Tab-separated table of C-alpha atoms in Angstrom:
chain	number	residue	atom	x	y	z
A	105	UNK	CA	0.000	0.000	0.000
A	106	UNK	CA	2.931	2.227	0.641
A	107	UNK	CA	4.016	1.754	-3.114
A	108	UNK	CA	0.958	3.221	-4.810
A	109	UNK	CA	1.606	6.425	-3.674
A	110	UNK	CA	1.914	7.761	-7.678
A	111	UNK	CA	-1.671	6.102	-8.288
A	112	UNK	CA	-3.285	7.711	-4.793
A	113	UNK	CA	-2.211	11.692	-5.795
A	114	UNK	CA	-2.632	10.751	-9.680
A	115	UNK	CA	-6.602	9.244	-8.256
A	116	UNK	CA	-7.649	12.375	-6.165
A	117	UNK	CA	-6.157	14.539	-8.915
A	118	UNK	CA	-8.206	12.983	-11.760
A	119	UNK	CA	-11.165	11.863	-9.933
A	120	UNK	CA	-13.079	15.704	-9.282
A	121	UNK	CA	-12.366	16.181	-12.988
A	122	UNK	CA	-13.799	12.536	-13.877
A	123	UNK	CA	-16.855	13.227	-12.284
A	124	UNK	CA	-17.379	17.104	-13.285
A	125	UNK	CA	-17.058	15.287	-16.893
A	126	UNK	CA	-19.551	13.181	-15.971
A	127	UNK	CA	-21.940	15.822	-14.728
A	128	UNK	CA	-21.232	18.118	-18.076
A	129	UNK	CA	-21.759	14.984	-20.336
A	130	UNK	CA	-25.177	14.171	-18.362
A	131	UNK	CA	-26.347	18.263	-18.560
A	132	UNK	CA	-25.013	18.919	-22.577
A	133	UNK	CA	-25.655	15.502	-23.820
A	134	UNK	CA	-28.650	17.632	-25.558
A	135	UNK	CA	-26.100	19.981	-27.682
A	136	UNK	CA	-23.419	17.577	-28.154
A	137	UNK	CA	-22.230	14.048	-27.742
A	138	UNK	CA	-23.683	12.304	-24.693
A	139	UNK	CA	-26.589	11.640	-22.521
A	140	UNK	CA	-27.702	9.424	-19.487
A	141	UNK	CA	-25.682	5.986	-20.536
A	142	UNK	CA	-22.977	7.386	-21.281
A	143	UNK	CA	-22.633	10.011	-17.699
A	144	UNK	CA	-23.814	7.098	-15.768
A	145	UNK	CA	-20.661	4.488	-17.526
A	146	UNK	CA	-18.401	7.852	-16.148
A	147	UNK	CA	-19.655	8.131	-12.687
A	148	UNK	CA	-19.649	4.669	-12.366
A	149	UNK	CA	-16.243	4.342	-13.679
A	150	UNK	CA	-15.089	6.983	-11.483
A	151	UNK	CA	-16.134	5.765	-8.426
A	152	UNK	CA	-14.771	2.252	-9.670
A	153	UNK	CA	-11.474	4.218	-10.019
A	154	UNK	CA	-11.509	5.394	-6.395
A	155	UNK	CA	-12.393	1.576	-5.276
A	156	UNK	CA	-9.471	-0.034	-6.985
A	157	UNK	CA	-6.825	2.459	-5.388
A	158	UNK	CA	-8.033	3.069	-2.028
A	159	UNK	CA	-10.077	-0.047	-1.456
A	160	UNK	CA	-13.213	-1.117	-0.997
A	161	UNK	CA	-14.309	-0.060	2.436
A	162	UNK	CA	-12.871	3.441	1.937
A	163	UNK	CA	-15.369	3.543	-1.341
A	164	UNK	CA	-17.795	1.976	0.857
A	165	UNK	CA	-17.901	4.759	3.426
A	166	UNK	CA	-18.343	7.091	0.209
A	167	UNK	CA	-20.767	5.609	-1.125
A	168	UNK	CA	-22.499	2.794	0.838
A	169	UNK	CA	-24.056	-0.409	-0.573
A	170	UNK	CA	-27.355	0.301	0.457
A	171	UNK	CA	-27.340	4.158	-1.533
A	172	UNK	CA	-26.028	2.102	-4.841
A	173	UNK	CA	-28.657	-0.670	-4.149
A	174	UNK	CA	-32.089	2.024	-3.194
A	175	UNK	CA	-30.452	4.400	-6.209
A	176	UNK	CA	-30.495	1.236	-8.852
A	177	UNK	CA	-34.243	1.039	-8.799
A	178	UNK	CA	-34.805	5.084	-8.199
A	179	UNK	CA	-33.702	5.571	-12.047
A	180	UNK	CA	-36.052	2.688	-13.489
A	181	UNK	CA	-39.005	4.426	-10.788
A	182	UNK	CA	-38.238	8.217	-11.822
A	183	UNK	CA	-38.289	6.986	-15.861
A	184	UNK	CA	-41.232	5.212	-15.397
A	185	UNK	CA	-42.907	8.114	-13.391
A	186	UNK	CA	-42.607	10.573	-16.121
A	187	UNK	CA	-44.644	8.356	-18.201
A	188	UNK	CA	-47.210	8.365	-16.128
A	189	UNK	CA	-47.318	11.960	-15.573
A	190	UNK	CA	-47.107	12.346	-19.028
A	191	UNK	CA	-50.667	10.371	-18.873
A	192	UNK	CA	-51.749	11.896	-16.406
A	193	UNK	CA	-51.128	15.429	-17.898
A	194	UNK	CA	-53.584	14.597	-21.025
A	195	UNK	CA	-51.106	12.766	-23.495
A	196	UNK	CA	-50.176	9.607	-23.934
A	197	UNK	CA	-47.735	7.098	-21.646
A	198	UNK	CA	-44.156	9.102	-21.948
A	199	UNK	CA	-45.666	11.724	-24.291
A	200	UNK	CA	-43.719	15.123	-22.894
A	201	UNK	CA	-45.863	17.686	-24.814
A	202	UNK	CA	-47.843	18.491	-22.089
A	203	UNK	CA	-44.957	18.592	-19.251
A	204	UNK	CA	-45.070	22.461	-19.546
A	205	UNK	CA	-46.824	25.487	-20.875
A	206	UNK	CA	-45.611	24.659	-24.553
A	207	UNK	CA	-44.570	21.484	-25.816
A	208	UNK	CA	-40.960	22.033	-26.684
A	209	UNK	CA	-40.451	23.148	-23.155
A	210	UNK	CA	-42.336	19.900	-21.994
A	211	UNK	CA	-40.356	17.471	-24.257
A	212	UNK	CA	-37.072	19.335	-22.676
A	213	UNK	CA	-38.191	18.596	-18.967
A	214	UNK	CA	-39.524	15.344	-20.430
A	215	UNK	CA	-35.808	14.181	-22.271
A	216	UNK	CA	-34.072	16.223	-18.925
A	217	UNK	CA	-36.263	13.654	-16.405
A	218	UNK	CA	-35.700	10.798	-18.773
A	219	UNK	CA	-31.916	10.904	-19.072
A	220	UNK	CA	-31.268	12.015	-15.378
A	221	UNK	CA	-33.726	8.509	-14.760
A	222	UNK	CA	-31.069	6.728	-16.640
A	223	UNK	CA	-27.932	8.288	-15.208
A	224	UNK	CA	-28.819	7.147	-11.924
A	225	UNK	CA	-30.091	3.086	-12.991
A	226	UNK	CA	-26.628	2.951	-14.902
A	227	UNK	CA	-24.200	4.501	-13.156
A	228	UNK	CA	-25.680	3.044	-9.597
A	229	UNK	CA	-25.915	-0.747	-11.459
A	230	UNK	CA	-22.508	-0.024	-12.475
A	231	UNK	CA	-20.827	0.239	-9.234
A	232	UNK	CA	-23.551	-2.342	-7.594
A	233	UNK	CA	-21.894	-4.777	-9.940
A	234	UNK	CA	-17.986	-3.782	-8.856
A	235	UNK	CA	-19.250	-4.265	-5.285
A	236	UNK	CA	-20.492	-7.448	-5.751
A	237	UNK	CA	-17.853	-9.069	-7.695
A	238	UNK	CA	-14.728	-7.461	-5.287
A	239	UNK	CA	-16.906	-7.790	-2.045
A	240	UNK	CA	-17.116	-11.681	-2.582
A	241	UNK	CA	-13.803	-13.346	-1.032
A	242	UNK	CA	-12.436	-16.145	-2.977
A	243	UNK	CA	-13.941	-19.764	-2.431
A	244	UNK	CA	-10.751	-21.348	-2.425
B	193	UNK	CA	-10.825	-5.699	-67.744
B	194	UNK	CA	-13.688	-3.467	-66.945
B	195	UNK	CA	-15.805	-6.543	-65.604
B	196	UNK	CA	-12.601	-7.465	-63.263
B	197	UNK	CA	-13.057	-3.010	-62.082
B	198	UNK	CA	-16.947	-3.544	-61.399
B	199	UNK	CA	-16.209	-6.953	-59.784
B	200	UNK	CA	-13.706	-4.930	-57.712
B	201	UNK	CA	-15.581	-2.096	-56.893
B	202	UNK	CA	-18.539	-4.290	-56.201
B	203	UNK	CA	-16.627	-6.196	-53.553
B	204	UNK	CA	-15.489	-2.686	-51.981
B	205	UNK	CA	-18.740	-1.093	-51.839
B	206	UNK	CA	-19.300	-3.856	-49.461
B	207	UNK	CA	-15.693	-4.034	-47.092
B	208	UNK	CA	-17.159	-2.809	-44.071
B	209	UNK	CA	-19.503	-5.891	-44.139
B	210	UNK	CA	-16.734	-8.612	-44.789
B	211	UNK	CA	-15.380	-6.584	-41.744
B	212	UNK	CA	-18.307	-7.490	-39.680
B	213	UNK	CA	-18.199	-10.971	-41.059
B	214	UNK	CA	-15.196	-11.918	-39.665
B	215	UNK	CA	-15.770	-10.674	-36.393
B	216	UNK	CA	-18.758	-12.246	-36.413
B	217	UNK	CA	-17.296	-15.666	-37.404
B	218	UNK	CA	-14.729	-15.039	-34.969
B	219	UNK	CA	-16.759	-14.531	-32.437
B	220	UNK	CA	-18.926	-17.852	-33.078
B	221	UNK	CA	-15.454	-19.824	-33.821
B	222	UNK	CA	-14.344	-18.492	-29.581
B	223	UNK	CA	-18.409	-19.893	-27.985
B	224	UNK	CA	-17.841	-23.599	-30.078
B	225	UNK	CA	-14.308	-24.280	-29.877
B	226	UNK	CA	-13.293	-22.910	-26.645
B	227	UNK	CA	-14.040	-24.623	-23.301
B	228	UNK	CA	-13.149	-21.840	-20.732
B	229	UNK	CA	-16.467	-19.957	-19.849
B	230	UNK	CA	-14.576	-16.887	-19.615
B	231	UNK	CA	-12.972	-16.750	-22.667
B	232	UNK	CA	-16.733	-17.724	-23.744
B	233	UNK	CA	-17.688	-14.851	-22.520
B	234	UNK	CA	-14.993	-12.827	-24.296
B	235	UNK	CA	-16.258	-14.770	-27.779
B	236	UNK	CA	-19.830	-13.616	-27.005
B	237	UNK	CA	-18.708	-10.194	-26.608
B	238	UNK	CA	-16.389	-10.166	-29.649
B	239	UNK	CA	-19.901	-11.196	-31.399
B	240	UNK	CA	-21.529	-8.616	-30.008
B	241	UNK	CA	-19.362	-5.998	-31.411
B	242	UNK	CA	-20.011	-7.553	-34.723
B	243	UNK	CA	-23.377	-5.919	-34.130
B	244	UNK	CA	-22.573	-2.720	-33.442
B	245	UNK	CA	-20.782	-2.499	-36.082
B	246	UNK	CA	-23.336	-3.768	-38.758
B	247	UNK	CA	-25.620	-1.443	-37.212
B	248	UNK	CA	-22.888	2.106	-37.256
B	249	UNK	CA	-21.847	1.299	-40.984
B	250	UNK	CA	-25.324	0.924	-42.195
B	251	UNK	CA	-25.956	4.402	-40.822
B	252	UNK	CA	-23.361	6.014	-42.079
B	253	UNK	CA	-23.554	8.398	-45.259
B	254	UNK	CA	-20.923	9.315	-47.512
B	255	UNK	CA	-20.298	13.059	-46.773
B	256	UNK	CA	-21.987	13.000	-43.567
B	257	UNK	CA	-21.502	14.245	-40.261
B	258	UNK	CA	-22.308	13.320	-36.823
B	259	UNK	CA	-25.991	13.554	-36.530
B	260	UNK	CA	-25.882	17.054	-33.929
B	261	UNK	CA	-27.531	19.647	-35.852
B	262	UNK	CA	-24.883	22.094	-36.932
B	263	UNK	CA	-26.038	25.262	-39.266
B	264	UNK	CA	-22.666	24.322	-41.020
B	265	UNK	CA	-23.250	20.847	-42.225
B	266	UNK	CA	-26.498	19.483	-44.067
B	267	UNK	CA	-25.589	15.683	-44.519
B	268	UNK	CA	-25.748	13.506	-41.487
B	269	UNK	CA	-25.342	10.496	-40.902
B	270	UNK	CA	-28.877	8.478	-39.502
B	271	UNK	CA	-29.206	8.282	-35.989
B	272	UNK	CA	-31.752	5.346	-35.346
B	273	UNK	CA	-28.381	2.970	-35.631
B	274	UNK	CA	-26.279	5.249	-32.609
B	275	UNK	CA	-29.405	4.851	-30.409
B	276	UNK	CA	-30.017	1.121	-30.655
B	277	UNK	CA	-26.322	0.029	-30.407
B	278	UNK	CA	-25.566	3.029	-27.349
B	279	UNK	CA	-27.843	1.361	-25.364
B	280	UNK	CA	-26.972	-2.137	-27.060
B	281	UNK	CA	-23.847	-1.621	-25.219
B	282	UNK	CA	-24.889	-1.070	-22.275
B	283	UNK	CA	-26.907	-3.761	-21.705
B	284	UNK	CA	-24.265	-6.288	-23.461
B	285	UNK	CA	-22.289	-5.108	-20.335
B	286	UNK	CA	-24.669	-5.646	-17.767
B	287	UNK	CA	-25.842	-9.033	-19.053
B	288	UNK	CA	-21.811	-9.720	-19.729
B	289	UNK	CA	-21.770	-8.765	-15.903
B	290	UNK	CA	-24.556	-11.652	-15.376
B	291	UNK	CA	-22.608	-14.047	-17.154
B	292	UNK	CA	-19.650	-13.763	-14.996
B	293	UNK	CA	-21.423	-13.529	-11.626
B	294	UNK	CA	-22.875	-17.022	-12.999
B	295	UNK	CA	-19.172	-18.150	-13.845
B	296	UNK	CA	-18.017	-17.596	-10.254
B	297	UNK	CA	-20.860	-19.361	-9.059
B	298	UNK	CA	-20.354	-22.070	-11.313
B	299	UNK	CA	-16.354	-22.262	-10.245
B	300	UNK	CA	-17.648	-22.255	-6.287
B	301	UNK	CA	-19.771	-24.929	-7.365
B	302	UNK	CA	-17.850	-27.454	-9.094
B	303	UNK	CA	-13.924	-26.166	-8.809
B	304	UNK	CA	-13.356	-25.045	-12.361
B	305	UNK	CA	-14.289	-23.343	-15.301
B	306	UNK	CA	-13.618	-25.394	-17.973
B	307	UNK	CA	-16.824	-26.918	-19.899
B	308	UNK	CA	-15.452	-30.594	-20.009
B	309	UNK	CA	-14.301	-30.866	-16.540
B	310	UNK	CA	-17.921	-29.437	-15.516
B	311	UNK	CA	-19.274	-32.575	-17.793
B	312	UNK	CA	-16.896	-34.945	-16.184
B	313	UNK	CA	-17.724	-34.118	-13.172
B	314	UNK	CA	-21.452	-33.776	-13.267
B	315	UNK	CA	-21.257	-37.373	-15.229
B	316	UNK	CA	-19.768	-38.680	-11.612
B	317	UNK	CA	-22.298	-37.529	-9.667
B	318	UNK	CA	-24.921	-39.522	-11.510
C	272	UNK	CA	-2.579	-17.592	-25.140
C	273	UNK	CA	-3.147	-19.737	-21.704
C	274	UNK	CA	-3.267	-16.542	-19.484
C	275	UNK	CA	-6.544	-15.364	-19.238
C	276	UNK	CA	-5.371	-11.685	-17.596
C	277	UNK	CA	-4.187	-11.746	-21.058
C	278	UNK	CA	-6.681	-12.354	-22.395
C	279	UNK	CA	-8.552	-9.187	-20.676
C	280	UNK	CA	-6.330	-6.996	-21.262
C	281	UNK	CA	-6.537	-7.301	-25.399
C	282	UNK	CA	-10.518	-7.201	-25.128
C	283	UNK	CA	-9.594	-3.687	-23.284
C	284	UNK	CA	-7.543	-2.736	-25.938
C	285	UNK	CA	-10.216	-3.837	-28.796
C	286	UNK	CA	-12.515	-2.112	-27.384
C	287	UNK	CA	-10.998	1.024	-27.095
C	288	UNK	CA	-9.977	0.530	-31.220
C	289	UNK	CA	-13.614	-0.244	-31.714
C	290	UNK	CA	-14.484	3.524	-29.822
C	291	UNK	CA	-12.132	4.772	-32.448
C	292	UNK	CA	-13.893	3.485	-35.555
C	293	UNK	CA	-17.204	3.876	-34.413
C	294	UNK	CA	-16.058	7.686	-34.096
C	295	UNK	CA	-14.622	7.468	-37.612
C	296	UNK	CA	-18.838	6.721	-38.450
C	297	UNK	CA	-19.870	9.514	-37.494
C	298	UNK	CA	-20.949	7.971	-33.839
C	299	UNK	CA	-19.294	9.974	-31.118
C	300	UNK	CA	-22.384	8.933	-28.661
C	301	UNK	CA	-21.831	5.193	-29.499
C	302	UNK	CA	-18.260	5.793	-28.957
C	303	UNK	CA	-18.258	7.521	-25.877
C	304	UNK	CA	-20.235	5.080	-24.365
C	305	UNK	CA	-17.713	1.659	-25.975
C	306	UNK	CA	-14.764	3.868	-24.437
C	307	UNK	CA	-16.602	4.135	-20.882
C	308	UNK	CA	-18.002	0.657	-20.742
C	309	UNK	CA	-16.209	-1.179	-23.107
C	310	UNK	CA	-12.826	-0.512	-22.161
C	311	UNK	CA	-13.324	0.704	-18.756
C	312	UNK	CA	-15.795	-1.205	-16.708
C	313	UNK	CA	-15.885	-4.560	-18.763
C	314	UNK	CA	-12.382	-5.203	-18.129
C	315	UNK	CA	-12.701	-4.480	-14.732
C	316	UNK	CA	-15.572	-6.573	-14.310
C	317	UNK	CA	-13.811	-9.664	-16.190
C	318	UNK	CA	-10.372	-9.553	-13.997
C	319	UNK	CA	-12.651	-9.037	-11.014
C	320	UNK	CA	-13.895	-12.751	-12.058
C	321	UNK	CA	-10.756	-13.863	-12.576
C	322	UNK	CA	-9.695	-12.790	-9.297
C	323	UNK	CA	-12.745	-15.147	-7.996
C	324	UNK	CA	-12.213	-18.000	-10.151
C	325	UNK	CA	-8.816	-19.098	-11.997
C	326	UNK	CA	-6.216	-17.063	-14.095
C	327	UNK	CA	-4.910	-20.011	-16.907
C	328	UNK	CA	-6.826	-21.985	-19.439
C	329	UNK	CA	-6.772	-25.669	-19.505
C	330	UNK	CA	-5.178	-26.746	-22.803
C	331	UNK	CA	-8.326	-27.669	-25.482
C	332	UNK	CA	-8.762	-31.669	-25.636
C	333	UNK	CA	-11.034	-31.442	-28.604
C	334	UNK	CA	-9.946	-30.703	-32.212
C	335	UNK	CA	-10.315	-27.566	-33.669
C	336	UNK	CA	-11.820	-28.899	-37.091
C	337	UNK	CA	-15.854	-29.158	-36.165
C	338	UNK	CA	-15.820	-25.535	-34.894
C	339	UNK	CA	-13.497	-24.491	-38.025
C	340	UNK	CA	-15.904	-26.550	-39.897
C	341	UNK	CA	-19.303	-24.543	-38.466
C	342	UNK	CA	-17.441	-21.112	-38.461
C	343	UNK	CA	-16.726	-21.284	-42.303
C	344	UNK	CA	-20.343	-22.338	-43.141
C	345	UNK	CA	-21.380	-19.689	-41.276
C	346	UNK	CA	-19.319	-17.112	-42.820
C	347	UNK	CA	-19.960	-18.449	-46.380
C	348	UNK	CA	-23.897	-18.346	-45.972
C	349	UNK	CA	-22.943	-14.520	-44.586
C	350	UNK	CA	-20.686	-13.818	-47.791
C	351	UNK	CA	-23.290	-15.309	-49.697
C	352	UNK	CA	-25.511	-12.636	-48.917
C	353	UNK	CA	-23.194	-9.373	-48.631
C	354	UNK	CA	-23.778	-8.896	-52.749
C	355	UNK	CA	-27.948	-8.292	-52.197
C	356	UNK	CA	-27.409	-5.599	-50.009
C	357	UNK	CA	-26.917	-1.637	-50.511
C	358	UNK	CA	-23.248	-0.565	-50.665
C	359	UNK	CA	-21.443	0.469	-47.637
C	360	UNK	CA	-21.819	4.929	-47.182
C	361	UNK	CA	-24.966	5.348	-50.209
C	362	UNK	CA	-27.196	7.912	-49.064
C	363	UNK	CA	-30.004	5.989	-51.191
C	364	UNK	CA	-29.798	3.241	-49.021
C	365	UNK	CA	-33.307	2.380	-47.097
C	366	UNK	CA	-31.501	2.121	-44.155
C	367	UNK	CA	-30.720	5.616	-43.981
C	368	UNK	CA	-33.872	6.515	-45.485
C	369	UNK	CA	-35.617	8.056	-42.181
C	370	UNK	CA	-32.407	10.087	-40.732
C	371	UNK	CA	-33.321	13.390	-42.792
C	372	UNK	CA	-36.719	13.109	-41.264
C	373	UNK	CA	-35.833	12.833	-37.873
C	374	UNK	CA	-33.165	15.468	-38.579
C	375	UNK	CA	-35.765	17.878	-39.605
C	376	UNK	CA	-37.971	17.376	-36.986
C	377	UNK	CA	-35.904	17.211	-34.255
C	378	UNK	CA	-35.551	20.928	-33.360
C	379	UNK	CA	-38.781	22.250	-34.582
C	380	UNK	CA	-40.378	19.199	-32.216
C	381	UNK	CA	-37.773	18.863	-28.825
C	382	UNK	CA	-35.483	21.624	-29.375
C	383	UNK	CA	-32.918	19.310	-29.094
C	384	UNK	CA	-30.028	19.730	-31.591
C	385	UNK	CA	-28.666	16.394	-30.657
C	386	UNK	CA	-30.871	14.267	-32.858
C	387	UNK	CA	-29.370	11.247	-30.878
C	388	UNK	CA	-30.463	12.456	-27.505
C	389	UNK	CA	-34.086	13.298	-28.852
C	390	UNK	CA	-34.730	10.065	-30.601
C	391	UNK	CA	-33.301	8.063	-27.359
C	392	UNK	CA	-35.333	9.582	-24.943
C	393	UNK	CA	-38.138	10.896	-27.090
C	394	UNK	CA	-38.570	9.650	-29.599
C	395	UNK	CA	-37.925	6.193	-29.063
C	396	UNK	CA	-39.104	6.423	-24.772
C	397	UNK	CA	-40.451	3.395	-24.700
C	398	UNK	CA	-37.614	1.617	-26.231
C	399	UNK	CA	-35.356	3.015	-23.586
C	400	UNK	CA	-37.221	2.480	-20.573
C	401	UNK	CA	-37.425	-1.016	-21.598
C	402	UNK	CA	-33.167	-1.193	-22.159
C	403	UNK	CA	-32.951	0.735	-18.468
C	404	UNK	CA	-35.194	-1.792	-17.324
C	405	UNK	CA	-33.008	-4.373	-18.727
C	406	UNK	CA	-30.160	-3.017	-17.006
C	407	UNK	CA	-31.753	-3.217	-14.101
C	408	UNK	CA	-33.008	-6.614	-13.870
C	409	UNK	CA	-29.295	-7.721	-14.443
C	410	UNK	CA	-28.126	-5.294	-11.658
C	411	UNK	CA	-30.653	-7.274	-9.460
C	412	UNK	CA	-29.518	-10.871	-11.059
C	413	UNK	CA	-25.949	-9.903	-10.444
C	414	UNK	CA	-26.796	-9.020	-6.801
C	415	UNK	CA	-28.618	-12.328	-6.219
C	416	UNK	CA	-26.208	-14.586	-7.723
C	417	UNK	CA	-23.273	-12.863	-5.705
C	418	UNK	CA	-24.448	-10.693	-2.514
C	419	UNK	CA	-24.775	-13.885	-0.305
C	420	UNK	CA	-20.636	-14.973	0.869
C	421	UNK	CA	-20.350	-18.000	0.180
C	422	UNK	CA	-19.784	-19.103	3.957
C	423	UNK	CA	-23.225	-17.964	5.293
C	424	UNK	CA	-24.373	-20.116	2.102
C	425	UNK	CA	-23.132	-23.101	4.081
C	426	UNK	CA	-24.229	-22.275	7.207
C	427	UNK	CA	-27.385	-22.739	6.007
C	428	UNK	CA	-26.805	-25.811	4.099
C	429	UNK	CA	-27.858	-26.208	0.375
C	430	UNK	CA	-31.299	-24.841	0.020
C	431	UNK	CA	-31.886	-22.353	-2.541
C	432	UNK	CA	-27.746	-22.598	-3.476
């Protein structure tokens, strides 16, 4: 552990940055390339990152297993939510038109809703998956 | 000499499907002739790619851009393809994820990962 | 190649050349997301099995001929049918016939100039919430299969195991 010491400073430098990408590739995935799956696979990769070098219960204080675990179905629940108000709101199961006063404005909340729905299902799957895998000790 | 061009030409309009076609085959070639359920896993995914990139190349257009409106371009490539294979990949990830969770519980289970010990040993037990 | 770290470490690497030519097509979304899972996660996710199960291959005790044998079928059936389809880049192709639709509509409809973004979560919703749901479900499979140590799974002796 006292070895690592170029991969620790190199991780906490990197890491902010990692997940300020993440939260820019979420928010402009609309103007440019990028969008929910793609955020999530970042934040998910960053917080993977963080795992690897400092371990697993230091990541685990972060970010506990039972966050990751209520977050994974939060994403699927807020997606499937703004299909319903989308009903509920006059149109049709995950029709946005109606979301605001005019319906470019409601398909913007609608996408915005949609995407930030999948950012948290993939990027909370992602690192319920690393946990899983590294938190299991070896059978033999 | 100019059927031997259109013959040519013919088989280049077409390169980035030969390209698929090997991965593909590749892919398929890993899941048969390879035991380890790992490297299984790797073939699968190898195929998988093969997919995504039947799907990109058929969207692309000659001339085009990426498909984020721009007032400078006009062509664009379609975007249907990008949406099915970026969440194609996703999910190959996830269910890759699924396969491997069932490969250590296979190795707890039995004490390897090769297919033909697995056989051999579940041909024992009987 | 015996090694299967190996063996995880070139799958990285293809999938990061894979990003690269899937940017060459005009699919920076596509390859964003092979660079980020691809390359980053699904490598970690495969050594993190070998970690839990074993590093080397056993050498093959089957020929490789049947397996050669089906592979080549395969691909000649495949090759059979590249010439019947539209050439690789034509913007006549039916494939591509749609794109200049959704292209046009996509700002006047969602504002959205990224016609990638719009057709993902608008125009195609339902398609999407069914791949999130997808994810998921495998989340959840991938917790039951591995969230129980395999200790406490003895302890209470082979039901449900």
């Amino acid at each position: 552990m006292r070895l690592d010491l170029i991969l620790r400073v190199a991780t906490k430098l990197i890491l902010p940055f990692m997940l300020l990408f993440a939260v820019y590739v979420q928010l402009h995935g609309d103007y440019g390339a990028g969008g929910g799956f793609q955020a999530g696979a970042i934040a998910g990769a960053g917080i993977i990152l963080y795992a690897l070098v400092f371990g697993l219960a230091a990541a685990r204080r972060i970010v506990p297993p039972a966050l990751v675990e209520t977050l994974v179905p939060l994403g699927v629940f807020i997606y499937a939510a703004v299909g319903v108000a989308g009903w509920l709101t006059g149109g049709n199961y995950l029709e946005y038109n109606h979301l605001a006063h005019d319906p470019v404005h409601g398909q913007e909340w609608g996408v915005f809703l949609v995407e930030l729905g999948v950012f948290i299902t993939v990027s909370a799957t992602m690192v319920a998956i690393f946990y899983a895998f590294t938190g299991r000790g070896r059978s033999r | 000499m100019s059927d031997l061009v259109a013959a040519a030409s013919g088989f280049l309009d077409h390169y980035n499907q030969y390209i698929t076609i090997f991965l593909m085959v590749s892919g398929l070639y890993i899941v048969i002739a390879r035991g380890n359920m790992v490297k299984k896993l790797v073939g699968l995914s190898l195929f998988q790619s093969s997919v995504y990139l039947l799907y990109i190349s058929a969207g692309k257009v000659h001339g085009g851009t990426a498909p984020i409106i721009d007032p400078g371009f006009t062509v664009y490539s379609h975007p249907l393809p990008h949406v099915l294979i970026l969440t194609a990949i996703v999910v190959g990830i996830a269910t890759l994820a699924l396969g491997l969770a069932l490969v250590v519980r296979i190795n707890e289970a039995y004490g390897s990962i090769e297919e033909d010990e697995i056989f051999e040993r579940d041909r024992d037990d009987k | 190649m015996r090694n299967l770290f190996a063996v995880a470490v070139l799958s990285s690497i293809y999938s990061f050349m894979m990003a690269s030519v899937v940017l060459v097509l005009d699919a920076p979304d596509v390859a964003l997301t092979e660079a980020a899972v691809g390359a980053g996660v699904g490598t970690v996710l495969i050594v993190g099995a070998l970690y839990l199960t074993k590093t080397d291959e056993s050498p093959p005790i089957h020929g490789m001929f049947l397996p050669l044998v089906v592979a080549a079928g395969t691909a000649a059936a495949l090759l059979f049918g590249v010439s019947d389809t539209p050439p690789f880049g034509d913007p006549s192709n039916p494939v591509t016939a749609l794109g200049p639709d959704y292209i046009a509509r996509s700002i006047p409809e969602t504002g959205i100039p990224n016609v990638v973004s719009s057709v993902l979560a608008s125009y195609r919703g339902f398609d999407t919430l069914g791949e999130t749901v997808v994810i998921f479900t495998a989340g959840i499979a991938v917790l039951m299969l591995l969230k129980r140590s395999p200790a406490r799974r003895r302890g209470d002796g082979d039901k449900g195991g």
